[in-house]
Amino acid sequence: GGGGGGDLAPSLAIMTDAAHLLADVGSMIGSLFSLWLSTRPATRTMTFGWHRSETLGALASVVSLWMVTGILLYLAFIRLLHSDYHIEGGAMLLTASIAVCANLLMAFVLHQAGPPHSHGSRGAEYAPLEEGPGEPLPLGNTSVRAAFVHVLGDLLQSLGVLAASVLIYFKPQYKAADPISTFLFSICALGSTAPTLRDVLRVLMEGSPRSVGFEPVRDTLLSVPGVRATHELHLWSLTLTYHVASAHLAIDSTADPEAVLAEAASQLHSRFGFSSCTLQVERYQPEMAQCLRCREPPQA
C-alpha cells in the first residue's frame, strides 16, 4: 500500500495510513483464516468445534489497530510540539490517493466475504450487530466484521489524509494539517472499533448473548407445563451468532420428563434461537429453595 510513500514524504498522516494499511492487510488475512478455521469439525479435544477462532481473530484485529494508533498519536503529538519538519506535498497526494483506492478495494472484498443473512430467521444464521435502530451490517462472522469495520475506519482516515495532502500541496504553510488529521482520524479509528471490542470481550468472558435476556429465558422455562422451578441456568455464546444454554428443570412428580424436555428445548430454539441447549430434568423437592448453589445470580 502506502509503505514506500511513507519514507518519501515524511508525512505522519501518510505513515499513519501506511501502517494502517499494513495492519488492515494483516487483519484481513487473519479474518479470512479464522473464517476457514471456524468451519473445521469438532474433535475430542475441541468438542465445540473451532467457532471461537472467529472471536480471537476479531480481538487480534482490534488490538493491532489500537497499538498502531497509539504509536502514531504519540508521534503526532511530538510533531505538533516541534514544528521542524518538511512535507513533500506531491508525494503525499499520490500516496494518499493510492491508499484510498486500496481501502475501497479491501472494504469491497470483505463485504463480499461476509455470509449473506436473511431477516426472517433467528439463531445460527444471523445475529444483529447492535441492538437498536438502524440496519445491521450483513456480516455473520465476527472477525470478518471486525476487519470490515477496521477497513471502514481506515477509509475515513485515508480520505482525511487526502484532504490534508490537497491542502498542503496548494498551501505548504498549513503543514500542521498533517499531525492534526492524524489526531482526528486516530480518534475515529478507536471509536469505530470500540463496539466490536465490547462484543468480543463479552463472548470471551462467557457473557450472556446481547440479544437474549436472562429473565425472559427463565420465565419461558417456568411456563413449560410441569416445571416448578429452574436453577443452574447458564447462557453464553461461542460466537456472536452461536448461542448456548444449559439449565436444571425441577418438575412435578406427575409430569412426563420426556415431554417437558422436548417442550423446553423447542421453546429455547424457536423463541431465542439457541444453537445448542443442555437441559437436566429432576424431581422437584421443597428444600431446593434453600440450596445456596441453586440461587439466581443477582443483577449485574
mmCIF file of C-alpha atoms in Angstrom:
data_model
loop_
_atom_site.group_PDB
_atom_site.id
_atom_site.type_symbol
_atom_site.label_atom_id
_atom_site.label_comp_id
_atom_site.label_asym_id
_atom_site.label_seq_id
_atom_site.Cartn_x
_atom_site.Cartn_y
_atom_site.Cartn_z
ATOM 1 C CA GLY A 1 0.000 0.000 0.000
ATOM 2 C CA GLY A 2 1.445 3.339 1.097
ATOM 3 C CA GLY A 3 4.617 1.813 2.594
ATOM 4 C CA GLY A 4 7.123 3.268 0.127
ATOM 5 C CA GLY A 5 5.456 6.666 0.099
ATOM 6 C CA GLY A 6 5.759 6.877 3.866
ATOM 7 C CA ASP A 7 9.556 7.166 3.575
ATOM 8 C CA LEU A 8 9.488 9.539 0.599
ATOM 9 C CA ALA A 9 7.272 12.169 2.182
ATOM 10 C CA PRO A 10 7.933 12.223 5.906
ATOM 11 C CA SER A 11 4.267 12.917 6.497
ATOM 12 C CA LEU A 12 2.799 11.490 9.666
ATOM 13 C CA ALA A 13 -0.633 11.195 8.122
ATOM 14 C CA ILE A 14 0.876 9.088 5.322
ATOM 15 C CA MET A 15 2.810 6.968 7.827
ATOM 16 C CA THR A 16 -0.459 6.532 9.712
ATOM 17 C CA ASP A 17 -2.069 5.381 6.509
ATOM 18 C CA ALA A 18 0.779 3.092 5.516
ATOM 19 C CA ALA A 19 0.807 1.487 8.967
ATOM 20 C CA HIS A 20 -2.971 1.115 8.985
ATOM 21 C CA LEU A 21 -2.979 -0.401 5.507
ATOM 22 C CA LEU A 22 -0.393 -2.916 6.691
ATOM 23 C CA ALA A 23 -2.478 -3.682 9.805
ATOM 24 C CA ASP A 24 -5.532 -3.992 7.528
ATOM 25 C CA VAL A 25 -3.954 -6.491 5.195
ATOM 26 C CA GLY A 26 -2.863 -8.482 8.268
ATOM 27 C CA SER A 27 -6.310 -8.379 9.859
ATOM 28 C CA MET A 28 -7.959 -9.232 6.535
ATOM 29 C CA ILE A 29 -5.766 -12.322 6.096
ATOM 30 C CA GLY A 30 -6.384 -13.169 9.773
ATOM 31 C CA SER A 31 -10.156 -12.919 9.446
ATOM 32 C CA LEU A 32 -10.303 -14.981 6.290
ATOM 33 C CA PHE A 33 -8.104 -17.601 8.012
ATOM 34 C CA SER A 34 -10.379 -17.598 11.084
ATOM 35 C CA LEU A 35 -13.405 -17.869 8.767
ATOM 36 C CA TRP A 36 -11.871 -21.064 7.359
ATOM 37 C CA LEU A 37 -10.806 -22.322 10.796
ATOM 38 C CA SER A 38 -14.259 -21.795 12.345
ATOM 39 C CA THR A 39 -15.781 -24.242 9.833
ATOM 40 C CA ARG A 40 -13.490 -27.094 10.957
ATOM 41 C CA PRO A 41 -15.371 -30.029 12.504
ATOM 42 C CA ALA A 42 -15.327 -30.659 16.266
ATOM 43 C CA THR A 43 -12.686 -33.003 17.682
ATOM 44 C CA ARG A 44 -12.336 -34.827 21.009
ATOM 45 C CA THR A 45 -10.209 -32.007 22.393
ATOM 46 C CA MET A 46 -12.239 -29.201 20.737
ATOM 47 C CA THR A 47 -15.697 -30.593 21.444
ATOM 48 C CA PHE A 48 -17.460 -27.339 20.490
ATOM 49 C CA GLY A 49 -15.507 -27.109 17.237
ATOM 50 C CA TRP A 50 -13.370 -24.098 16.290
ATOM 51 C CA HIS A 51 -16.054 -21.393 16.380
ATOM 52 C CA ARG A 52 -14.165 -19.222 18.882
ATOM 53 C CA SER A 53 -11.320 -18.669 16.419
ATOM 54 C CA GLU A 54 -13.590 -16.020 14.868
ATOM 55 C CA THR A 55 -13.703 -14.084 18.117
ATOM 56 C CA LEU A 56 -9.951 -14.394 18.686
ATOM 57 C CA GLY A 57 -9.359 -13.144 15.133
ATOM 58 C CA ALA A 58 -11.536 -10.117 15.849
ATOM 59 C CA LEU A 59 -9.649 -9.425 19.092
ATOM 60 C CA ALA A 60 -6.279 -9.610 17.311
ATOM 61 C CA SER A 61 -7.563 -7.241 14.612
ATOM 62 C CA VAL A 62 -8.765 -4.642 17.120
ATOM 63 C CA VAL A 63 -5.653 -4.849 19.328
ATOM 64 C CA SER A 64 -3.326 -4.443 16.331
ATOM 65 C CA LEU A 65 -5.216 -1.317 15.228
ATOM 66 C CA TRP A 66 -5.120 0.183 18.741
ATOM 67 C CA MET A 67 -1.356 -0.416 19.053
ATOM 68 C CA VAL A 68 -0.597 1.225 15.687
ATOM 69 C CA THR A 69 -2.905 4.140 16.525
ATOM 70 C CA GLY A 70 -1.248 4.662 19.925
ATOM 71 C CA ILE A 71 2.234 4.931 18.392
ATOM 72 C CA LEU A 72 1.039 7.341 15.695
ATOM 73 C CA LEU A 73 -0.805 9.568 18.181
ATOM 74 C CA TYR A 74 2.427 9.845 20.165
ATOM 75 C CA LEU A 75 4.377 10.801 17.016
ATOM 76 C CA ALA A 76 1.740 13.396 16.030
ATOM 77 C CA PHE A 77 1.941 14.939 19.498
ATOM 78 C CA ILE A 78 5.762 15.198 19.266
ATOM 79 C CA ARG A 79 5.430 16.746 15.791
ATOM 80 C CA LEU A 80 2.977 19.412 16.968
ATOM 81 C CA LEU A 81 5.418 20.365 19.755
ATOM 82 C CA HIS A 82 8.435 20.698 17.403
ATOM 83 C CA SER A 83 7.465 22.125 14.040
ATOM 84 C CA ASP A 84 10.801 21.438 12.279
ATOM 85 C CA TYR A 85 9.599 19.092 9.564
ATOM 86 C CA HIS A 86 9.147 19.396 5.824
ATOM 87 C CA ILE A 87 6.377 17.667 3.860
ATOM 88 C CA GLU A 88 6.581 16.764 0.167
ATOM 89 C CA GLY A 89 3.054 17.728 -0.976
ATOM 90 C CA GLY A 90 3.065 15.920 -4.332
ATOM 91 C CA ALA A 91 4.284 12.583 -2.946
ATOM 92 C CA MET A 92 1.793 12.825 -0.100
ATOM 93 C CA LEU A 93 -1.059 13.469 -2.538
ATOM 94 C CA LEU A 94 -0.110 10.473 -4.705
ATOM 95 C CA THR A 95 0.284 8.103 -1.742
ATOM 96 C CA ALA A 96 -2.994 9.236 -0.165
ATOM 97 C CA SER A 97 -4.852 8.553 -3.427
ATOM 98 C CA ILE A 98 -3.372 5.037 -3.653
ATOM 99 C CA ALA A 99 -4.335 4.392 -0.007
ATOM 100 C CA VAL A 100 -7.958 5.433 -0.648
ATOM 101 C CA CYS A 101 -8.169 3.039 -3.609
ATOM 102 C CA ALA A 102 -6.592 0.174 -1.629
ATOM 103 C CA ASN A 103 -9.017 0.699 1.268
ATOM 104 C CA LEU A 104 -12.013 0.784 -1.076
ATOM 105 C CA LEU A 105 -10.868 -2.483 -2.649
ATOM 106 C CA MET A 106 -10.416 -4.195 0.753
ATOM 107 C CA ALA A 107 -13.775 -2.949 2.032
ATOM 108 C CA PHE A 108 -15.409 -4.419 -1.077
ATOM 109 C CA VAL A 109 -13.629 -7.794 -0.702
ATOM 110 C CA LEU A 110 -14.558 -8.073 2.991
ATOM 111 C CA HIS A 111 -18.153 -7.105 2.304
ATOM 112 C CA GLN A 112 -18.356 -9.971 -0.188
ATOM 113 C CA ALA A 113 -16.669 -12.378 2.269
ATOM 114 C CA GLY A 114 -19.387 -11.966 4.914
ATOM 115 C CA PRO A 115 -22.093 -14.643 4.532
ATOM 116 C CA PRO A 116 -25.484 -13.230 3.495
ATOM 117 C CA HIS A 117 -28.239 -13.171 6.108
ATOM 118 C CA SER A 118 -31.978 -13.497 5.983
ATOM 119 C CA HIS A 119 -34.172 -11.288 8.144
ATOM 120 C CA GLY A 120 -36.805 -13.952 8.771
ATOM 121 C CA SER A 121 -34.569 -16.417 10.565
ATOM 122 C CA ARG A 122 -33.277 -16.422 14.110
ATOM 123 C CA GLY A 123 -30.310 -18.188 15.594
ATOM 124 C CA ALA A 124 -27.211 -19.557 13.964
ATOM 125 C CA GLU A 125 -27.590 -17.847 10.577
ATOM 126 C CA TYR A 126 -27.603 -14.242 11.659
ATOM 127 C CA ALA A 127 -27.275 -12.054 14.729
ATOM 128 C CA PRO A 128 -27.712 -8.296 14.912
ATOM 129 C CA LEU A 129 -24.529 -6.269 15.215
ATOM 130 C CA GLU A 130 -26.011 -3.768 17.625
ATOM 131 C CA GLU A 131 -29.324 -3.719 19.398
ATOM 132 C CA GLY A 132 -31.127 -0.581 18.420
ATOM 133 C CA PRO A 133 -32.290 1.267 15.339
ATOM 134 C CA GLY A 134 -30.542 1.035 12.013
ATOM 135 C CA GLU A 135 -29.852 -1.790 9.609
ATOM 136 C CA PRO A 136 -27.184 -4.192 10.914
ATOM 137 C CA LEU A 137 -24.166 -4.950 8.740
ATOM 138 C CA PRO A 138 -24.708 -8.078 6.654
ATOM 139 C CA LEU A 139 -21.681 -9.879 8.073
ATOM 140 C CA GLY A 140 -22.120 -13.075 10.034
ATOM 141 C CA ASN A 141 -18.528 -13.780 11.009
ATOM 142 C CA THR A 142 -17.224 -11.727 13.935
ATOM 143 C CA SER A 143 -13.661 -11.350 12.702
ATOM 144 C CA VAL A 144 -14.693 -10.514 9.141
ATOM 145 C CA ARG A 145 -16.998 -7.901 10.645
ATOM 146 C CA ALA A 146 -14.145 -6.579 12.821
ATOM 147 C CA ALA A 147 -11.851 -6.338 9.802
ATOM 148 C CA PHE A 148 -14.603 -4.657 7.795
ATOM 149 C CA VAL A 149 -15.199 -2.013 10.495
ATOM 150 C CA HIS A 150 -11.407 -1.642 10.745
ATOM 151 C CA VAL A 151 -11.097 -1.049 6.971
ATOM 152 C CA LEU A 152 -14.064 1.337 7.034
ATOM 153 C CA GLY A 153 -12.343 3.369 9.793
ATOM 154 C CA ASP A 154 -9.208 3.440 7.675
ATOM 155 C CA LEU A 155 -11.092 4.522 4.577
ATOM 156 C CA LEU A 156 -12.281 7.566 6.546
ATOM 157 C CA GLN A 157 -8.708 8.135 7.649
ATOM 158 C CA SER A 158 -7.390 7.864 4.073
ATOM 159 C CA LEU A 159 -9.978 10.392 2.891
ATOM 160 C CA GLY A 160 -8.870 12.727 5.687
ATOM 161 C CA VAL A 161 -5.228 12.310 4.674
ATOM 162 C CA LEU A 162 -6.206 13.009 1.063
ATOM 163 C CA ALA A 163 -7.922 16.238 2.163
ATOM 164 C CA ALA A 164 -4.876 17.236 4.264
ATOM 165 C CA SER A 165 -2.497 16.453 1.387
ATOM 166 C CA VAL A 166 -4.536 18.552 -1.085
ATOM 167 C CA LEU A 167 -4.373 21.446 1.414
ATOM 168 C CA ILE A 168 -0.596 21.054 1.975
ATOM 169 C CA TYR A 169 0.022 20.677 -1.782
ATOM 170 C CA PHE A 170 -1.585 24.034 -2.535
ATOM 171 C CA LYS A 171 -0.746 25.810 0.744
ATOM 172 C CA PRO A 172 2.580 24.442 2.140
ATOM 173 C CA GLN A 173 2.366 26.806 5.149
ATOM 174 C CA TYR A 174 -0.537 24.754 6.538
ATOM 175 C CA LYS A 175 1.656 21.714 7.196
ATOM 176 C CA ALA A 176 0.169 21.387 10.719
ATOM 177 C CA ALA A 177 -2.874 19.898 8.940
ATOM 178 C CA ASP A 178 -0.801 16.701 8.795
ATOM 179 C CA PRO A 179 -0.473 15.869 12.530
ATOM 180 C CA ILE A 180 -3.962 17.321 13.145
ATOM 181 C CA SER A 181 -5.530 14.938 10.607
ATOM 182 C CA THR A 182 -3.620 12.101 12.315
ATOM 183 C CA PHE A 183 -5.229 13.091 15.645
ATOM 184 C CA LEU A 184 -8.747 13.362 14.258
ATOM 185 C CA PHE A 185 -8.737 10.132 12.326
ATOM 186 C CA SER A 186 -6.991 8.111 15.025
ATOM 187 C CA ILE A 187 -9.878 9.035 17.310
ATOM 188 C CA CYS A 188 -12.301 7.885 14.574
ATOM 189 C CA ALA A 189 -10.444 4.573 14.256
ATOM 190 C CA LEU A 190 -10.549 3.958 18.023
ATOM 191 C CA GLY A 191 -14.244 4.876 18.226
ATOM 192 C CA SER A 192 -15.229 2.615 15.343
ATOM 193 C CA THR A 193 -13.605 -0.451 16.914
ATOM 194 C CA ALA A 194 -14.908 0.082 20.475
ATOM 195 C CA PRO A 195 -18.278 -1.696 19.880
ATOM 196 C CA THR A 196 -16.510 -4.685 18.302
ATOM 197 C CA LEU A 197 -14.126 -4.910 21.267
ATOM 198 C CA ARG A 198 -17.054 -4.802 23.703
ATOM 199 C CA ASP A 199 -18.828 -7.639 21.848
ATOM 200 C CA VAL A 200 -15.653 -9.720 21.628
ATOM 201 C CA LEU A 201 -14.903 -9.360 25.354
ATOM 202 C CA ARG A 202 -18.478 -10.322 26.193
ATOM 203 C CA VAL A 203 -18.115 -13.531 24.169
ATOM 204 C CA LEU A 204 -14.698 -14.353 25.658
ATOM 205 C CA MET A 205 -15.951 -13.744 29.213
ATOM 206 C CA GLU A 206 -18.804 -16.240 28.626
ATOM 207 C CA GLY A 207 -21.340 -13.421 28.962
ATOM 208 C CA SER A 208 -24.964 -13.976 28.012
ATOM 209 C CA PRO A 209 -25.796 -13.108 24.377
ATOM 210 C CA ARG A 210 -26.672 -9.429 23.944
ATOM 211 C CA SER A 211 -29.929 -10.202 22.176
ATOM 212 C CA VAL A 212 -31.147 -12.599 24.912
ATOM 213 C CA GLY A 213 -32.209 -11.596 28.427
ATOM 214 C CA PHE A 214 -31.805 -13.849 31.481
ATOM 215 C CA GLU A 215 -35.347 -13.227 32.809
ATOM 216 C CA PRO A 216 -37.231 -13.987 29.552
ATOM 217 C CA VAL A 217 -35.371 -17.321 29.212
ATOM 218 C CA ARG A 218 -36.085 -18.222 32.847
ATOM 219 C CA ASP A 219 -39.774 -17.280 32.535
ATOM 220 C CA THR A 220 -40.113 -19.275 29.314
ATOM 221 C CA LEU A 221 -38.693 -22.367 31.024
ATOM 222 C CA LEU A 222 -41.005 -21.876 34.036
ATOM 223 C CA SER A 223 -44.003 -21.572 31.692
ATOM 224 C CA VAL A 224 -43.453 -25.124 30.376
ATOM 225 C CA PRO A 225 -46.231 -27.341 31.876
ATOM 226 C CA GLY A 226 -44.912 -29.396 34.811
ATOM 227 C CA VAL A 227 -41.877 -27.211 35.590
ATOM 228 C CA ARG A 228 -41.948 -25.969 39.195
ATOM 229 C CA ALA A 229 -38.502 -24.359 39.419
ATOM 230 C CA THR A 230 -35.369 -23.811 37.408
ATOM 231 C CA HIS A 231 -31.769 -23.402 38.584
ATOM 232 C CA GLU A 232 -28.162 -23.557 37.319
ATOM 233 C CA LEU A 233 -29.322 -21.543 34.283
ATOM 234 C CA HIS A 234 -26.336 -20.564 32.121
ATOM 235 C CA LEU A 235 -26.455 -18.599 28.866
ATOM 236 C CA TRP A 236 -23.377 -17.934 26.774
ATOM 237 C CA SER A 237 -22.156 -17.695 23.179
ATOM 238 C CA LEU A 238 -19.388 -19.365 21.229
ATOM 239 C CA THR A 239 -19.565 -16.539 18.702
ATOM 240 C CA LEU A 240 -21.934 -13.592 18.273
ATOM 241 C CA THR A 241 -24.290 -15.872 16.337
ATOM 242 C CA TYR A 242 -23.852 -19.248 18.083
ATOM 243 C CA HIS A 243 -25.739 -19.181 21.397
ATOM 244 C CA VAL A 244 -25.691 -21.919 24.029
ATOM 245 C CA ALA A 245 -27.885 -22.545 27.098
ATOM 246 C CA SER A 246 -27.901 -25.073 29.932
ATOM 247 C CA ALA A 247 -30.271 -25.431 32.895
ATOM 248 C CA HIS A 248 -31.720 -27.802 35.504
ATOM 249 C CA LEU A 249 -35.512 -28.110 35.449
ATOM 250 C CA ALA A 250 -37.271 -29.263 38.628
ATOM 251 C CA ILE A 251 -40.585 -30.903 37.677
ATOM 252 C CA ASP A 252 -43.743 -32.230 39.384
ATOM 253 C CA SER A 253 -43.792 -35.924 40.175
ATOM 254 C CA THR A 254 -46.790 -36.271 37.833
ATOM 255 C CA ALA A 255 -45.129 -34.568 34.831
ATOM 256 C CA ASP A 256 -43.614 -36.566 31.973
ATOM 257 C CA PRO A 257 -39.855 -35.796 31.881
ATOM 258 C CA GLU A 258 -39.559 -36.545 28.140
ATOM 259 C CA ALA A 259 -42.426 -34.190 27.248
ATOM 260 C CA VAL A 260 -41.028 -31.404 29.485
ATOM 261 C CA LEU A 261 -37.564 -31.796 27.930
ATOM 262 C CA ALA A 262 -38.904 -31.713 24.362
ATOM 263 C CA GLU A 263 -41.141 -28.672 25.024
ATOM 264 C CA ALA A 264 -38.419 -26.687 26.874
ATOM 265 C CA ALA A 265 -35.797 -27.377 24.185
ATOM 266 C CA SER A 266 -38.193 -26.445 21.397
ATOM 267 C CA GLN A 267 -39.121 -23.169 23.150
ATOM 268 C CA LEU A 268 -35.446 -22.210 23.579
ATOM 269 C CA HIS A 269 -34.693 -22.977 19.920
ATOM 270 C CA SER A 270 -37.703 -21.243 18.405
ATOM 271 C CA ARG A 271 -38.038 -18.246 20.712
ATOM 272 C CA PHE A 272 -34.418 -17.313 21.384
ATOM 273 C CA GLY A 273 -32.522 -19.046 18.572
ATOM 274 C CA PHE A 274 -30.182 -21.093 20.792
ATOM 275 C CA SER A 275 -27.966 -23.305 18.648
ATOM 276 C CA SER A 276 -27.319 -25.766 21.465
ATOM 277 C CA CYS A 277 -29.278 -26.485 24.681
ATOM 278 C CA THR A 278 -28.408 -28.882 27.511
ATOM 279 C CA LEU A 279 -31.312 -29.424 29.914
ATOM 280 C CA GLN A 280 -31.335 -31.653 33.003
ATOM 281 C CA VAL A 281 -34.702 -32.739 34.358
ATOM 282 C CA GLU A 282 -35.066 -33.672 38.064
ATOM 283 C CA ARG A 283 -37.840 -34.226 40.584
ATOM 284 C CA TYR A 284 -38.920 -31.066 42.434
ATOM 285 C CA GLN A 285 -38.042 -31.047 46.165
ATOM 286 C CA PRO A 286 -39.263 -28.271 48.529
ATOM 287 C CA GLU A 287 -35.758 -27.995 50.089
ATOM 288 C CA MET A 288 -34.358 -26.834 46.719
ATOM 289 C CA ALA A 289 -35.431 -23.310 47.670
ATOM 290 C CA GLN A 290 -32.799 -23.331 50.462
ATOM 291 C CA CYS A 291 -29.959 -24.578 48.232
ATOM 292 C CA LEU A 292 -27.252 -21.907 48.020
ATOM 293 C CA ARG A 293 -25.829 -23.216 44.748
ATOM 294 C CA CYS A 294 -29.263 -23.007 43.091
ATOM 295 C CA ARG A 295 -29.743 -19.310 43.901
ATOM 296 C CA GLU A 296 -30.234 -16.993 40.951
ATOM 297 C CA PRO A 297 -27.367 -14.658 40.114
ATOM 298 C CA PRO A 298 -28.039 -11.021 41.106
ATOM 299 C CA GLN A 299 -28.432 -8.210 38.578
ATOM 300 C CA ALA A 300 -25.077 -7.031 37.234
#
